[in-house]
Coordinates of C-alpha atoms in Angstrom, one line a residue:
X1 CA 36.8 51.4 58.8
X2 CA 37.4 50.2 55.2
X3 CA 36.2 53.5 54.0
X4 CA 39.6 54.9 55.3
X5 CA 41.4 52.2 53.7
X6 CA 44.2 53.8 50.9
X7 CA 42.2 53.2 47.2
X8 CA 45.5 51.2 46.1
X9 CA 45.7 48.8 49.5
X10 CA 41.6 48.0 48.2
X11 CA 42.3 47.7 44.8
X12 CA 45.8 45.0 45.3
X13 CA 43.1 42.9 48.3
X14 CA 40.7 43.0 45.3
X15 CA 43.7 41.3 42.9
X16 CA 44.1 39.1 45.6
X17 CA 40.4 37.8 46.1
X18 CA 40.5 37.5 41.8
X19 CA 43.5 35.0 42.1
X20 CA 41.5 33.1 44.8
X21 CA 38.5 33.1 43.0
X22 CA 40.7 31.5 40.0
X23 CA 41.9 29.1 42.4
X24 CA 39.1 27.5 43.7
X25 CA 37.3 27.6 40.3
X26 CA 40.4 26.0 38.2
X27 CA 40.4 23.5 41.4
X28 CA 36.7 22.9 41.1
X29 CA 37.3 21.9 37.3
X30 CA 40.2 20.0 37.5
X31 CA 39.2 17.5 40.3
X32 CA 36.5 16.8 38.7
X33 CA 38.3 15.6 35.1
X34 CA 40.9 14.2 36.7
X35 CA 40.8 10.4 35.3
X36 CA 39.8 8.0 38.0
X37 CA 41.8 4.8 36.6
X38 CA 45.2 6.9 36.7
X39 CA 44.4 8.7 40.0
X40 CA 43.9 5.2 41.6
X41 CA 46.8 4.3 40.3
X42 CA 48.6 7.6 40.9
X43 CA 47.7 7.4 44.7
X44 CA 49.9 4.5 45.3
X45 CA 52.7 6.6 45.1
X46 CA 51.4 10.2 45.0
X47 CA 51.0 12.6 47.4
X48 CA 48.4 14.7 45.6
X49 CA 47.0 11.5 43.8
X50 CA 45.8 10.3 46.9
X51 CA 44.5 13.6 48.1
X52 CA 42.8 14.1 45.4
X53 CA 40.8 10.6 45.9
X54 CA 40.3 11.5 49.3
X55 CA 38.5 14.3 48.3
X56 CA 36.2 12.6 45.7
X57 CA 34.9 10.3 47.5
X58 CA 32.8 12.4 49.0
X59 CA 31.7 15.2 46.0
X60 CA 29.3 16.7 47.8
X61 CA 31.7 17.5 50.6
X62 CA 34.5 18.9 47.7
X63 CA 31.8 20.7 45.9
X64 CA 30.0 22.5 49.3
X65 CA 34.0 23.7 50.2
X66 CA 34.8 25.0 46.7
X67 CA 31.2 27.0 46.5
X68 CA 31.3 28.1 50.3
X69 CA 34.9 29.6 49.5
X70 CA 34.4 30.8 45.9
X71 CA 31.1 32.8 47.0
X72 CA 32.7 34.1 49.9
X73 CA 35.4 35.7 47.8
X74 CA 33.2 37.1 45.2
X75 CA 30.6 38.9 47.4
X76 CA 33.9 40.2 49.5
X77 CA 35.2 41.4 46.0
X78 CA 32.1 42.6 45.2
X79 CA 32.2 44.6 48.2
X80 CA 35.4 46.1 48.3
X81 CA 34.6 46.8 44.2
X82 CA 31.6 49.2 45.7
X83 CA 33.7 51.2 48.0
X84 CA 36.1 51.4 45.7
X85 CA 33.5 52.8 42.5
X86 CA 32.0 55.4 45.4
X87 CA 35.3 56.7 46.6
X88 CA 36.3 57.3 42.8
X89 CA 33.0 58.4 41.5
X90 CA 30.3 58.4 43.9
X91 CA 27.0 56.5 43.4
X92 CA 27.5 57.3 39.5
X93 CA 30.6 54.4 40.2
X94 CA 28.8 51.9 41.7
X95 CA 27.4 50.5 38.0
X96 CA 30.8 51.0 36.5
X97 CA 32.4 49.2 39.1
X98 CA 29.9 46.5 38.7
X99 CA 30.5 46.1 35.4
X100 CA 34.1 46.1 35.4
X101 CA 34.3 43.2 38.3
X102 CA 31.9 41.1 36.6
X103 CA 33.9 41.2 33.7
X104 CA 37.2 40.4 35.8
X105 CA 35.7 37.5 37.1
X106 CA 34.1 36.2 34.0
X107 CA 37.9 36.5 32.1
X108 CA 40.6 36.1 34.8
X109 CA 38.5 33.5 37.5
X110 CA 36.4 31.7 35.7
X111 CA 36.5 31.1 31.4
X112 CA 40.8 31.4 31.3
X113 CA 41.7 29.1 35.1
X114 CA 39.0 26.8 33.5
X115 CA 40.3 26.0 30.6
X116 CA 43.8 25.7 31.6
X117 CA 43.1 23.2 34.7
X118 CA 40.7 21.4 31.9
X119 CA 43.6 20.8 29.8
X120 CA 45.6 20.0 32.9
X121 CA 43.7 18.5 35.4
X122 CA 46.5 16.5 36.9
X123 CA 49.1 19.0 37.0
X124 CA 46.3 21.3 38.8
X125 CA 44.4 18.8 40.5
X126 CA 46.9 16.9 42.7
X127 CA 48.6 20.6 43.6
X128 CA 45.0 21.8 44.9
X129 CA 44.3 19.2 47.1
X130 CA 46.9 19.6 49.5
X131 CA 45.3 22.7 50.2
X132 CA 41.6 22.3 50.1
X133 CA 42.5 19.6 52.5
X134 CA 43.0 20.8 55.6
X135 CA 40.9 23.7 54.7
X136 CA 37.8 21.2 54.5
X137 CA 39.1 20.1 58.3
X138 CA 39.2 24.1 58.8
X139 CA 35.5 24.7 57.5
X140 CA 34.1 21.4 58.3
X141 CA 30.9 22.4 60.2
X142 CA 30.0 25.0 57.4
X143 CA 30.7 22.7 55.2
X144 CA 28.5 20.2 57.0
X145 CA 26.1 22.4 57.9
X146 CA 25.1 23.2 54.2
X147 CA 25.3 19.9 53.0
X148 CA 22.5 19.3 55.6
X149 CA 20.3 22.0 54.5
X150 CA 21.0 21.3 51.0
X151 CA 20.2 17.9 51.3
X152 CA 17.0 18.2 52.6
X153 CA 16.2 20.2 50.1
X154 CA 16.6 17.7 48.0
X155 CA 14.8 15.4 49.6
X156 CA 11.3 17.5 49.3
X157 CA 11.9 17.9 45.9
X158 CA 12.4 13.7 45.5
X159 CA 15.8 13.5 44.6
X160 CA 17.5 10.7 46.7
X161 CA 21.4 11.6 48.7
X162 CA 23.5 9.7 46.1
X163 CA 22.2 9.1 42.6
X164 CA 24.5 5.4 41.3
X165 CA 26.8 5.6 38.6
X166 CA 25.5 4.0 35.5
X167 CA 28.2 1.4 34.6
X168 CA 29.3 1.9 30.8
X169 CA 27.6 -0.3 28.7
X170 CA 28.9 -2.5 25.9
X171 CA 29.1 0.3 23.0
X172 CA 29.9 3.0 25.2
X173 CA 32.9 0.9 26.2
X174 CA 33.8 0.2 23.0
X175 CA 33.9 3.9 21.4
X176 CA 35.8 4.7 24.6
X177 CA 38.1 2.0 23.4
X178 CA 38.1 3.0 19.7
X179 CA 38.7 7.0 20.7
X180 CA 41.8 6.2 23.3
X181 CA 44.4 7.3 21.1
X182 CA 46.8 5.7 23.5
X183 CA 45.6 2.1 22.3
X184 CA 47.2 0.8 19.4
X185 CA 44.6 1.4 16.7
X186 CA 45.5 -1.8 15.2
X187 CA 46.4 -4.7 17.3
X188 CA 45.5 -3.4 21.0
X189 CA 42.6 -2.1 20.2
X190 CA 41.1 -4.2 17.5
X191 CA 41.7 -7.4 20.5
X192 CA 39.9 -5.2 23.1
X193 CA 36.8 -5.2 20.6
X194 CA 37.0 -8.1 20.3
X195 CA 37.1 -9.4 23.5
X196 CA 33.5 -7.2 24.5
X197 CA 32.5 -9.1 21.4
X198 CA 32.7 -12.6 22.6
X199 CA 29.6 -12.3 24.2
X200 CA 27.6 -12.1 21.2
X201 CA 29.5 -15.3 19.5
X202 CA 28.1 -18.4 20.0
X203 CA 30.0 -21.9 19.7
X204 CA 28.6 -23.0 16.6
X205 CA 29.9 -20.0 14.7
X206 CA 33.7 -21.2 15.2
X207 CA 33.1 -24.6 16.0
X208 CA 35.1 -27.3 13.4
X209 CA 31.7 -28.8 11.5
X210 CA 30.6 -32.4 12.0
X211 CA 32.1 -33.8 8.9
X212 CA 35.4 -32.4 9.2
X213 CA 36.6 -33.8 12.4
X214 CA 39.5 -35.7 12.1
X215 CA 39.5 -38.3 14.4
X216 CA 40.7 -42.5 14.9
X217 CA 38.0 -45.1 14.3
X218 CA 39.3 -47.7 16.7
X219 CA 38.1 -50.6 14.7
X220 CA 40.4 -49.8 11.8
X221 CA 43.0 -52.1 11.3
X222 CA 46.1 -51.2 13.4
X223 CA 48.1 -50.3 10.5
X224 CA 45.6 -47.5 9.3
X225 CA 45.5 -46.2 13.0
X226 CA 49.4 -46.0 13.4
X227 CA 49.8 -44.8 10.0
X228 CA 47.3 -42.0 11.0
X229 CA 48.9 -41.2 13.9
X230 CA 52.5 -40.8 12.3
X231 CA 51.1 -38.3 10.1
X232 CA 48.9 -36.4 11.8
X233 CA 49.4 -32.6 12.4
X234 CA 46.4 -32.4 15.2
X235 CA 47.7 -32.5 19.0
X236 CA 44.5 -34.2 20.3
X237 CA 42.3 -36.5 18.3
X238 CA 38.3 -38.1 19.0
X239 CA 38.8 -41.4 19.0
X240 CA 35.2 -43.1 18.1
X241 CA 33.6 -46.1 17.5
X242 CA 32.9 -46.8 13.7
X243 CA 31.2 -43.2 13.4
X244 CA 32.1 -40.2 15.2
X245 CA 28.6 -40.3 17.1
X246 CA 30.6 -43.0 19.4
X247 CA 33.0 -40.9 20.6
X248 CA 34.6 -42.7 23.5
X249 CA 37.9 -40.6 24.6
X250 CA 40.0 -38.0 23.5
X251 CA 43.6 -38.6 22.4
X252 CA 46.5 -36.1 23.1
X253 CA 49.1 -37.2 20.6
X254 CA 52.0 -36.2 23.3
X255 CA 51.0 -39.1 25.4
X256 CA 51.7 -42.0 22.9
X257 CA 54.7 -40.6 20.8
X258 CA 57.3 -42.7 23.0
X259 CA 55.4 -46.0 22.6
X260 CA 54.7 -45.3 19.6
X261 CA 58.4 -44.3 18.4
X262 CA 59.1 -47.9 20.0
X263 CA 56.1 -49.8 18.8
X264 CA 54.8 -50.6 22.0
X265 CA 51.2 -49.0 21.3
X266 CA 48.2 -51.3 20.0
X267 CA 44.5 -50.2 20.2
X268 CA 44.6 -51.9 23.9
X269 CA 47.0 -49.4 25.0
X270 CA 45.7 -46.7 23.1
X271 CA 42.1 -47.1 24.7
X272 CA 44.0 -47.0 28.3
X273 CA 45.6 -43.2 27.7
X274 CA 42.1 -41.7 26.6
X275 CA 41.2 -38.9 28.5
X276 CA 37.0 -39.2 28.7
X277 CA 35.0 -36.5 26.5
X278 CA 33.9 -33.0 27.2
X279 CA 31.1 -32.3 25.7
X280 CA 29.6 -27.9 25.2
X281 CA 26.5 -26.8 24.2
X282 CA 26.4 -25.1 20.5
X283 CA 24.7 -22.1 22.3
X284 CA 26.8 -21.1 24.4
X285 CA 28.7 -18.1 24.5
X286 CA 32.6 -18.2 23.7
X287 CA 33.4 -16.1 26.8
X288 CA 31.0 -18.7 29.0
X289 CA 33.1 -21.7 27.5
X290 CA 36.5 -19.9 27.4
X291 CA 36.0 -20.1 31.4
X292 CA 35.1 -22.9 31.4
X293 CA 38.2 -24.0 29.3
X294 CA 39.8 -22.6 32.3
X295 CA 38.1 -23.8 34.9
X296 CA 38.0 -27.9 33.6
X297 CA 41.7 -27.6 32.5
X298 CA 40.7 -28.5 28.9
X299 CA 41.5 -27.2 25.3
X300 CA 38.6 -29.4 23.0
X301 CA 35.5 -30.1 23.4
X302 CA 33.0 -32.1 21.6
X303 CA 29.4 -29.4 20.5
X304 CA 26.4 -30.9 20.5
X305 CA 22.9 -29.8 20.3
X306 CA 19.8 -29.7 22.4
X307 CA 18.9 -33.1 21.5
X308 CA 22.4 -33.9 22.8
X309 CA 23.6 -34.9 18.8
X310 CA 27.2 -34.3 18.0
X311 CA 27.3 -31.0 15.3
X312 CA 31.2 -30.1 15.9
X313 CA 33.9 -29.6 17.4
X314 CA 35.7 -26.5 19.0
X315 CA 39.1 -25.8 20.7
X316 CA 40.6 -23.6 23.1
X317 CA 42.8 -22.4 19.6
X318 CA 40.0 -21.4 18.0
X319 CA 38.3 -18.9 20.6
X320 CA 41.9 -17.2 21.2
X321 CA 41.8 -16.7 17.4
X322 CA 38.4 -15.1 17.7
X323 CA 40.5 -12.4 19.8
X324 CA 43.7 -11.9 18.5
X325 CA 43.3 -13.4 14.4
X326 CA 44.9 -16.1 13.1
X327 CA 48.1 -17.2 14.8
X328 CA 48.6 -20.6 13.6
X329 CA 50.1 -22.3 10.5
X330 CA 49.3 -25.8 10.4
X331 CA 49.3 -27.8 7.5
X332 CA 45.6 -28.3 7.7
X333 CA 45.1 -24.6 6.9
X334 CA 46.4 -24.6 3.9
X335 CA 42.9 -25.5 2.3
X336 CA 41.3 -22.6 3.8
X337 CA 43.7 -20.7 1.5
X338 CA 42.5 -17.7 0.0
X339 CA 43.6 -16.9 -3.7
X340 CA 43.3 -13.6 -5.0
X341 CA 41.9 -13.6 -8.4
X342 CA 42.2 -10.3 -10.0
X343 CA 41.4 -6.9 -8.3
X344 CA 38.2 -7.7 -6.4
X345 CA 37.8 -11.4 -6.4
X346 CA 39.0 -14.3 -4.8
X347 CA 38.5 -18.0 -4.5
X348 CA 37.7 -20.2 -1.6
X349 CA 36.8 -23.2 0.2
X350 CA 33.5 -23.5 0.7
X351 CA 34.1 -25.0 4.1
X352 CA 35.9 -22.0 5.5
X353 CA 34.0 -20.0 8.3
X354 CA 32.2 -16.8 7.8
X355 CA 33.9 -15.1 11.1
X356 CA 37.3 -16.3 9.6
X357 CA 37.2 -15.0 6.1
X358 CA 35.3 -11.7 7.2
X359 CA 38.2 -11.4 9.9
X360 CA 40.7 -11.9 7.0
X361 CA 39.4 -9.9 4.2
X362 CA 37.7 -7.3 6.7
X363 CA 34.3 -8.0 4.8
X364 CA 30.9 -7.9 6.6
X365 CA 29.1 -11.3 4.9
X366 CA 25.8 -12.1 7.0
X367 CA 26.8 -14.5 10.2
X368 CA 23.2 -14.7 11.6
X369 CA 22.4 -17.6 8.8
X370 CA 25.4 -20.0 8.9
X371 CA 28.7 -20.1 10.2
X372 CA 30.7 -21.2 7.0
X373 CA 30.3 -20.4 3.3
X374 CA 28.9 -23.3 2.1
X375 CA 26.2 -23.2 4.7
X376 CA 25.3 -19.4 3.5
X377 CA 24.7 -20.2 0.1
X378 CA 22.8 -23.3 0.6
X379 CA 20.6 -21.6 3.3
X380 CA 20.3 -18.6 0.6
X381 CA 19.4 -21.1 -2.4
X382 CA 17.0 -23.3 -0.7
X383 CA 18.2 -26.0 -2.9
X384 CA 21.3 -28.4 -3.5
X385 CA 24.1 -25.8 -4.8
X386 CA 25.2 -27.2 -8.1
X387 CA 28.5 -25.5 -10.2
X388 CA 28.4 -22.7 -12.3
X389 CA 25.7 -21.3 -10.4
X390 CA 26.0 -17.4 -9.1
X391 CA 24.0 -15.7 -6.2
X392 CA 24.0 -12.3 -4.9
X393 CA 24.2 -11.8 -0.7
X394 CA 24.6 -8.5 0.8
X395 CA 26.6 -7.2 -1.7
X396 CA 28.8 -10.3 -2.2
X397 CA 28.6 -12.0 -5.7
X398 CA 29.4 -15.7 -5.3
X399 CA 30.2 -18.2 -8.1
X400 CA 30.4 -22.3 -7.0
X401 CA 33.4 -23.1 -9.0
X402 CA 33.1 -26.9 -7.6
X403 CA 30.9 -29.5 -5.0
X404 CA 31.5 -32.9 -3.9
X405 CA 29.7 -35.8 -4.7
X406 CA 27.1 -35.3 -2.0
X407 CA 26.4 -31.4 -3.1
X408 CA 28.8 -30.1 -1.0
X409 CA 30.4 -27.0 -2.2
X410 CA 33.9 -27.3 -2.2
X411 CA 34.9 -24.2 -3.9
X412 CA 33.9 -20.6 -4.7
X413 CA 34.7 -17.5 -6.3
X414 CA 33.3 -14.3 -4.4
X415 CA 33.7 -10.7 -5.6
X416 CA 32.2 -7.7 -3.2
X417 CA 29.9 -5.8 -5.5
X418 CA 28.6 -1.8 -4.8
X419 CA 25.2 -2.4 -3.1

């Protein structure tokens, strides 16, 4: 019958079965690079969108209807392709013809409908589904039926139904992050970072060092305490016992300003409005304590080791800085100053933290040995620092322009050297 079928009627069916094939390949293609966070988001008020998710949830399903239908046309093209060789040239035609399809396919339904729904999935994607729909409720059973046999297939050979997806982990997130040219390279992204990165700081590296809390001894004289108060910059304060090991409250400044505006307030009173100590762990993580933060309704807490000694101190201020930089200018910051001194060198307090000045300067100083720089050159000199002298760590010439009276260096000059 198709033998008496006009050469031109064969050869337009074949142009038809080419744009099929195109279809369902480009379909194929598209569906699967559609982006799963903006389909989910695109179904909510999508047509296609939510086709489209329909479809994917079951792959194998999408993938058996696509093949079943994309095989179907080909061998029927292939066909027609043959009858049409023989009727032009005989058996001679059958290779030509042969050649000529396979080249068809290979350019017009495969490499260029490809490409094009690669580089548009969405545009492609959500139109296809709202035919491959119905025609998966059309060719269900076939569709089922070599699912089955396919599956069992791969059951002999040990492959189980439904392989899980690996979730991303840390660095993969993190170069997806850095390669989303949608993301802000310089704020968005850079918080994002470090956000994934808060898992791998500890307390102790940000924390506020044992002997630079500020805090009330409640056995000063009243004068000393009020006078303290009046010219504090601090919103809460440890109030201790002689030495800050007797911490016995914490003091949030906003509670006393009224009495002490009217000079109701005595170290009775003051005692009274303490809210009781939180103490964290030096180990633990800042994204475990930021929750917790959360969770207790607190911004400070008190870091002790595992002997339960106090080491530091830490706010909720100075995790949220970890994440989006420095955002506050209190006067107390203006001795962590950093003066430029020339092209490459710069002066600072020897008490300001590693994180914070390689944050700043975008340097990369070791953070492994000690969370300020003080700290990293003592641990690196194995002695008491004394002035004058210079050291070399990773790359990072450091000069001790000045200590304290108990060998505490006070100030340095640092200039980043070629390794």
């Amino acid at each position: 019958m198709l033998e008496d079928i006009s050469i031109n009627l064969l050869l337009g069916i074949i142009a038809l079965l080419l744009v099929l094939s195109a279809f369902f390949s480009s379909s194929e293609t598209a569906l699967m690079a559609l982006n799963r966070i903006k389909l989910k988001n695109d179904a909510k008020h999508k047509k296609g969108a939510y086709l489209a998710q329909k479809l994917l949830e079951k792959p194998d399903r999408l993938i058996g209807l696509i093949l079943i239908g994309n095989n179907f046309i080909n061998i029927a093209a292939t066909a027609l392709t043959t009858i049409v060789a023989i009727k032009i040239a005989g058996d001679k035609g059958v290779a030509y013809g042969t050649a000529i399809l396979t080249f068809a396919i290979l350019i017009f339904s495969e490499v260029t409908p490809k490409t094009y729904a690669a580089l548009n999935p969405e545009k492609l994607g959500y139109i296809a589904s709202f035919v491959l729909t119905p025609l998966l409720r059309i060719l269900y059973p076939i569709v089922w039926a070599t699912n089955l046999v396919t599956n069992g297939l791969l059951r002999l050979l040990g492959v189980p139904k439904e392989i899980a997806q690996e979730a991303l982990s840390r660095e993969e997130l993190k170069t997806l992050v850095i390669e989303n040219d949608l993301i802000n390279p310089d704020v968005h992204q850079k918080m994002m970072i470090n956000v994934m990165n808060l898992d791998h700081i500890n307390i102790e590296d940000v924390m506020v060092p044992r002997n630079e809390i500020q805090g009330i001894n409640i056995n000063d004289d009243w004068d000393v305490i009020e006078k303290q108060l009046v010219n504090t910059y601090l919103t809460r304060l440890p109030v201790y016992m002689d030495n800050i090991d007797q911490v016995i409250g914490i003091l949030h400044i906003r509670t006393i300003l009224t009495m002490l505006k009217n000079q109701n307030l005595d170290a009775t009173k003051l005692k009274r409005i303490l809210r009781k100590p939180y103490f964290v762990p030096e180990t633990a993580s800042l994204s475990d304590q930021l929750r917790e933060f959360q969770n207790k309704e607190r911004r400070m807490g008190l870091v002790v080791d595992e002997y339960g000694d106090l080491v530091g101190l830490v706010t909720l201020d100075d995790i949220l800085e970890e994440i989006v930089g420095k955002f506050t200018s209190e006067p107390g910051d203006r001795g962590l100053k950093i003066i430029k001194k020339g092209d490459n060198q710069y002066v600072v307090k020897g008490r300001i933290a590693v994180r914070s000045l390689n944050r700043r300067l975008q340097w990369d100083l070791p953070t492994e040995e000690a969370t300020t720089i003080n700290g990293l050159i003592t641990e690196h000199l194995q002695d008491l620092p004394t002035q004058d002298v210079t050291v070399s760590i990773d790359g990072y010439r450091m000069t001790i322009l000045k200590t304290t009276e108990d060998n505490i260096i006070s100030k340095v000059l640092i200039e980043p050297v070629k390794k």
